[in-house]
Amino acid sequence: MMQDQDLDRLLARAAAAPPPASPALLDRVLNDALAEQGRRLDKARKAGRKPQRQRLGVAGGLDRLAEAFGGGPMLAGVLAAACAGLAIGFLEPGTLDLLVGGGGDLADLFPEIDFPMMEG
């Protein structure tokens, strides 16, 4: 039966010498990429749009980021979820209670419930 050390040695040996990609595979990948670029350019021309030049700087970076997430609304949703996750993970309950208004424990909605629970 194979032990953990044997598996570690086997995986280390496999990671030390990764198999090289064959030139035929690299040629096929490059040809597929070039064909896809041509299809997208033809599709844009048929739609009557000129290929857009990429903007540089911060605006261009935001454009590419929004495009990677599927558009502006998707990026806004991801950022909102990230902010909520950061707030939930970072804020301790006391701070969170202060931010959301708190005060829920100040109201005694059932004052008579203490009577049956008294010891004595």
JSON list of C-alpha atoms in Angstrom, two decimals:
[
{"chain": "A", "resi": 1, "resn": "MET", "atom": "CA", "xyz": [0.00, 0.00, 0.00]},
{"chain": "A", "resi": 2, "resn": "MET", "atom": "CA", "xyz": [1.30, 3.46, -0.88]},
{"chain": "A", "resi": 3, "resn": "GLN", "atom": "CA", "xyz": [2.21, 5.73, 2.03]},
{"chain": "A", "resi": 4, "resn": "ASP", "atom": "CA", "xyz": [2.03, 9.52, 2.14]},
{"chain": "A", "resi": 5, "resn": "GLN", "atom": "CA", "xyz": [5.79, 9.85, 1.71]},
{"chain": "A", "resi": 6, "resn": "ASP", "atom": "CA", "xyz": [5.70, 7.68, -1.41]},
{"chain": "A", "resi": 7, "resn": "LEU", "atom": "CA", "xyz": [2.94, 9.78, -2.89]},
{"chain": "A", "resi": 8, "resn": "ASP", "atom": "CA", "xyz": [4.80, 13.00, -2.02]},
{"chain": "A", "resi": 9, "resn": "ARG", "atom": "CA", "xyz": [7.95, 11.71, -3.74]},
{"chain": "A", "resi": 10, "resn": "LEU", "atom": "CA", "xyz": [5.99, 10.62, -6.79]},
{"chain": "A", "resi": 11, "resn": "LEU", "atom": "CA", "xyz": [4.25, 13.99, -7.12]},
{"chain": "A", "resi": 12, "resn": "ALA", "atom": "CA", "xyz": [7.50, 15.90, -6.55]},
{"chain": "A", "resi": 13, "resn": "ARG", "atom": "CA", "xyz": [9.17, 13.86, -9.31]},
{"chain": "A", "resi": 14, "resn": "ALA", "atom": "CA", "xyz": [6.26, 14.54, -11.67]},
{"chain": "A", "resi": 15, "resn": "ALA", "atom": "CA", "xyz": [6.31, 18.27, -10.87]},
{"chain": "A", "resi": 16, "resn": "ALA", "atom": "CA", "xyz": [10.07, 18.52, -11.41]},
{"chain": "A", "resi": 17, "resn": "ALA", "atom": "CA", "xyz": [9.86, 17.40, -15.02]},
{"chain": "A", "resi": 18, "resn": "PRO", "atom": "CA", "xyz": [6.61, 18.59, -16.62]},
{"chain": "A", "resi": 19, "resn": "PRO", "atom": "CA", "xyz": [6.10, 17.26, -20.13]},
{"chain": "A", "resi": 20, "resn": "PRO", "atom": "CA", "xyz": [6.75, 19.89, -22.80]},
{"chain": "A", "resi": 21, "resn": "ALA", "atom": "CA", "xyz": [3.91, 20.90, -25.10]},
{"chain": "A", "resi": 22, "resn": "SER", "atom": "CA", "xyz": [4.32, 19.48, -28.57]},
{"chain": "A", "resi": 23, "resn": "PRO", "atom": "CA", "xyz": [4.86, 21.93, -31.45]},
{"chain": "A", "resi": 24, "resn": "ALA", "atom": "CA", "xyz": [1.76, 20.52, -33.17]},
{"chain": "A", "resi": 25, "resn": "LEU", "atom": "CA", "xyz": [-0.37, 21.40, -30.13]},
{"chain": "A", "resi": 26, "resn": "LEU", "atom": "CA", "xyz": [1.05, 24.92, -29.98]},
{"chain": "A", "resi": 27, "resn": "ASP", "atom": "CA", "xyz": [0.35, 25.39, -33.71]},
{"chain": "A", "resi": 28, "resn": "ARG", "atom": "CA", "xyz": [-3.26, 24.21, -33.30]},
{"chain": "A", "resi": 29, "resn": "VAL", "atom": "CA", "xyz": [-3.83, 26.55, -30.34]},
{"chain": "A", "resi": 30, "resn": "LEU", "atom": "CA", "xyz": [-2.35, 29.51, -32.23]},
{"chain": "A", "resi": 31, "resn": "ASN", "atom": "CA", "xyz": [-4.42, 28.77, -35.34]},
{"chain": "A", "resi": 32, "resn": "ASP", "atom": "CA", "xyz": [-7.61, 28.48, -33.27]},
{"chain": "A", "resi": 33, "resn": "ALA", "atom": "CA", "xyz": [-6.86, 31.81, -31.58]},
{"chain": "A", "resi": 34, "resn": "LEU", "atom": "CA", "xyz": [-6.22, 33.56, -34.90]},
{"chain": "A", "resi": 35, "resn": "ALA", "atom": "CA", "xyz": [-9.41, 32.10, -36.39]},
{"chain": "A", "resi": 36, "resn": "GLU", "atom": "CA", "xyz": [-11.43, 33.31, -33.38]},
{"chain": "A", "resi": 37, "resn": "GLN", "atom": "CA", "xyz": [-9.97, 36.81, -33.73]},
{"chain": "A", "resi": 38, "resn": "GLY", "atom": "CA", "xyz": [-10.99, 36.86, -37.38]},
{"chain": "A", "resi": 39, "resn": "ARG", "atom": "CA", "xyz": [-14.53, 35.68, -36.58]},
{"chain": "A", "resi": 40, "resn": "ARG", "atom": "CA", "xyz": [-14.99, 38.38, -33.96]},
{"chain": "A", "resi": 41, "resn": "LEU", "atom": "CA", "xyz": [-13.69, 41.07, -36.31]},
{"chain": "A", "resi": 42, "resn": "ASP", "atom": "CA", "xyz": [-16.01, 39.90, -39.10]},
{"chain": "A", "resi": 43, "resn": "LYS", "atom": "CA", "xyz": [-18.94, 39.83, -36.69]},
{"chain": "A", "resi": 44, "resn": "ALA", "atom": "CA", "xyz": [-18.23, 43.41, -35.59]},
{"chain": "A", "resi": 45, "resn": "ARG", "atom": "CA", "xyz": [-17.98, 44.57, -39.20]},
{"chain": "A", "resi": 46, "resn": "LYS", "atom": "CA", "xyz": [-21.27, 42.90, -40.14]},
{"chain": "A", "resi": 47, "resn": "ALA", "atom": "CA", "xyz": [-22.98, 44.61, -37.23]},
{"chain": "A", "resi": 48, "resn": "GLY", "atom": "CA", "xyz": [-21.83, 47.95, -38.66]},
{"chain": "A", "resi": 49, "resn": "ARG", "atom": "CA", "xyz": [-19.49, 48.74, -35.82]},
{"chain": "A", "resi": 50, "resn": "LYS", "atom": "CA", "xyz": [-15.92, 49.73, -36.16]},
{"chain": "A", "resi": 51, "resn": "PRO", "atom": "CA", "xyz": [-13.49, 47.81, -34.00]},
{"chain": "A", "resi": 52, "resn": "GLN", "atom": "CA", "xyz": [-13.04, 49.92, -30.90]},
{"chain": "A", "resi": 53, "resn": "ARG", "atom": "CA", "xyz": [-9.67, 51.07, -29.84]},
{"chain": "A", "resi": 54, "resn": "GLN", "atom": "CA", "xyz": [-8.83, 50.17, -26.31]},
{"chain": "A", "resi": 55, "resn": "ARG", "atom": "CA", "xyz": [-8.70, 53.06, -23.89]},
{"chain": "A", "resi": 56, "resn": "LEU", "atom": "CA", "xyz": [-5.56, 53.51, -21.87]},
{"chain": "A", "resi": 57, "resn": "GLY", "atom": "CA", "xyz": [-5.12, 54.31, -18.23]},
{"chain": "A", "resi": 58, "resn": "VAL", "atom": "CA", "xyz": [-7.57, 53.79, -15.39]},
{"chain": "A", "resi": 59, "resn": "ALA", "atom": "CA", "xyz": [-10.67, 54.03, -17.61]},
{"chain": "A", "resi": 60, "resn": "GLY", "atom": "CA", "xyz": [-9.32, 51.34, -19.92]},
{"chain": "A", "resi": 61, "resn": "GLY", "atom": "CA", "xyz": [-8.50, 49.12, -16.98]},
{"chain": "A", "resi": 62, "resn": "LEU", "atom": "CA", "xyz": [-12.02, 49.50, -15.62]},
{"chain": "A", "resi": 63, "resn": "ASP", "atom": "CA", "xyz": [-13.46, 48.75, -19.07]},
{"chain": "A", "resi": 64, "resn": "ARG", "atom": "CA", "xyz": [-11.45, 45.54, -19.32]},
{"chain": "A", "resi": 65, "resn": "LEU", "atom": "CA", "xyz": [-12.36, 44.55, -15.76]},
{"chain": "A", "resi": 66, "resn": "ALA", "atom": "CA", "xyz": [-16.07, 45.13, -16.39]},
{"chain": "A", "resi": 67, "resn": "GLU", "atom": "CA", "xyz": [-15.85, 43.15, -19.64]},
{"chain": "A", "resi": 68, "resn": "ALA", "atom": "CA", "xyz": [-14.15, 40.27, -17.82]},
{"chain": "A", "resi": 69, "resn": "PHE", "atom": "CA", "xyz": [-17.08, 40.07, -15.38]},
{"chain": "A", "resi": 70, "resn": "GLY", "atom": "CA", "xyz": [-19.73, 40.28, -18.10]},
{"chain": "A", "resi": 71, "resn": "GLY", "atom": "CA", "xyz": [-20.47, 44.00, -18.08]},
{"chain": "A", "resi": 72, "resn": "GLY", "atom": "CA", "xyz": [-20.97, 46.89, -15.69]},
{"chain": "A", "resi": 73, "resn": "PRO", "atom": "CA", "xyz": [-24.00, 45.51, -13.80]},
{"chain": "A", "resi": 74, "resn": "MET", "atom": "CA", "xyz": [-22.23, 42.22, -13.14]},
{"chain": "A", "resi": 75, "resn": "LEU", "atom": "CA", "xyz": [-19.15, 44.03, -11.89]},
{"chain": "A", "resi": 76, "resn": "ALA", "atom": "CA", "xyz": [-21.32, 46.17, -9.58]},
{"chain": "A", "resi": 77, "resn": "GLY", "atom": "CA", "xyz": [-22.92, 43.02, -8.15]},
{"chain": "A", "resi": 78, "resn": "VAL", "atom": "CA", "xyz": [-19.55, 41.38, -7.55]},
{"chain": "A", "resi": 79, "resn": "LEU", "atom": "CA", "xyz": [-18.22, 44.52, -5.86]},
{"chain": "A", "resi": 80, "resn": "ALA", "atom": "CA", "xyz": [-21.32, 44.80, -3.66]},
{"chain": "A", "resi": 81, "resn": "ALA", "atom": "CA", "xyz": [-20.95, 41.17, -2.60]},
{"chain": "A", "resi": 82, "resn": "ALA", "atom": "CA", "xyz": [-17.25, 41.73, -1.91]},
{"chain": "A", "resi": 83, "resn": "CYS", "atom": "CA", "xyz": [-17.99, 44.78, 0.26]},
{"chain": "A", "resi": 84, "resn": "ALA", "atom": "CA", "xyz": [-20.68, 42.88, 2.16]},
{"chain": "A", "resi": 85, "resn": "GLY", "atom": "CA", "xyz": [-18.33, 39.93, 2.69]},
{"chain": "A", "resi": 86, "resn": "LEU", "atom": "CA", "xyz": [-15.57, 42.23, 3.89]},
{"chain": "A", "resi": 87, "resn": "ALA", "atom": "CA", "xyz": [-17.94, 43.97, 6.32]},
{"chain": "A", "resi": 88, "resn": "ILE", "atom": "CA", "xyz": [-19.30, 40.67, 7.64]},
{"chain": "A", "resi": 89, "resn": "GLY", "atom": "CA", "xyz": [-15.84, 39.20, 8.05]},
{"chain": "A", "resi": 90, "resn": "PHE", "atom": "CA", "xyz": [-14.15, 42.26, 9.51]},
{"chain": "A", "resi": 91, "resn": "LEU", "atom": "CA", "xyz": [-16.68, 43.90, 11.80]},
{"chain": "A", "resi": 92, "resn": "GLU", "atom": "CA", "xyz": [-17.17, 42.44, 15.25]},
{"chain": "A", "resi": 93, "resn": "PRO", "atom": "CA", "xyz": [-20.74, 42.09, 16.54]},
{"chain": "A", "resi": 94, "resn": "GLY", "atom": "CA", "xyz": [-20.51, 45.20, 18.74]},
{"chain": "A", "resi": 95, "resn": "THR", "atom": "CA", "xyz": [-19.41, 47.41, 15.86]},
{"chain": "A", "resi": 96, "resn": "LEU", "atom": "CA", "xyz": [-21.93, 45.87, 13.50]},
{"chain": "A", "resi": 97, "resn": "ASP", "atom": "CA", "xyz": [-24.74, 46.46, 16.00]},
{"chain": "A", "resi": 98, "resn": "LEU", "atom": "CA", "xyz": [-23.64, 50.09, 16.29]},
{"chain": "A", "resi": 99, "resn": "LEU", "atom": "CA", "xyz": [-23.66, 50.52, 12.51]},
{"chain": "A", "resi": 100, "resn": "VAL", "atom": "CA", "xyz": [-27.05, 48.94, 11.82]},
{"chain": "A", "resi": 101, "resn": "GLY", "atom": "CA", "xyz": [-28.80, 50.90, 14.52]},
{"chain": "A", "resi": 102, "resn": "GLY", "atom": "CA", "xyz": [-28.81, 48.42, 17.37]},
{"chain": "A", "resi": 103, "resn": "GLY", "atom": "CA", "xyz": [-31.18, 49.14, 20.19]},
{"chain": "A", "resi": 104, "resn": "GLY", "atom": "CA", "xyz": [-33.12, 45.94, 19.65]},
{"chain": "A", "resi": 105, "resn": "ASP", "atom": "CA", "xyz": [-32.21, 44.67, 23.08]},
{"chain": "A", "resi": 106, "resn": "LEU", "atom": "CA", "xyz": [-33.47, 47.82, 24.81]},
{"chain": "A", "resi": 107, "resn": "ALA", "atom": "CA", "xyz": [-37.15, 47.02, 24.31]},
{"chain": "A", "resi": 108, "resn": "ASP", "atom": "CA", "xyz": [-38.68, 44.54, 26.76]},
{"chain": "A", "resi": 109, "resn": "LEU", "atom": "CA", "xyz": [-41.45, 43.03, 24.66]},
{"chain": "A", "resi": 110, "resn": "PHE", "atom": "CA", "xyz": [-42.43, 40.28, 27.12]},
{"chain": "A", "resi": 111, "resn": "PRO", "atom": "CA", "xyz": [-41.97, 41.63, 30.64]},
{"chain": "A", "resi": 112, "resn": "GLU", "atom": "CA", "xyz": [-44.10, 38.94, 32.29]},
{"chain": "A", "resi": 113, "resn": "ILE", "atom": "CA", "xyz": [-41.93, 36.07, 31.02]},
{"chain": "A", "resi": 114, "resn": "ASP", "atom": "CA", "xyz": [-39.42, 36.60, 33.83]},
{"chain": "A", "resi": 115, "resn": "PHE", "atom": "CA", "xyz": [-41.91, 35.58, 36.52]},
{"chain": "A", "resi": 116, "resn": "PRO", "atom": "CA", "xyz": [-42.10, 31.83, 35.69]},
{"chain": "A", "resi": 117, "resn": "MET", "atom": "CA", "xyz": [-38.33, 31.63, 35.34]},
{"chain": "A", "resi": 118, "resn": "MET", "atom": "CA", "xyz": [-37.52, 32.90, 38.82]},
{"chain": "A", "resi": 119, "resn": "GLU", "atom": "CA", "xyz": [-35.92, 30.43, 41.18]},
{"chain": "A", "resi": 120, "resn": "GLY", "atom": "CA", "xyz": [-36.76, 30.22, 44.76]}
]
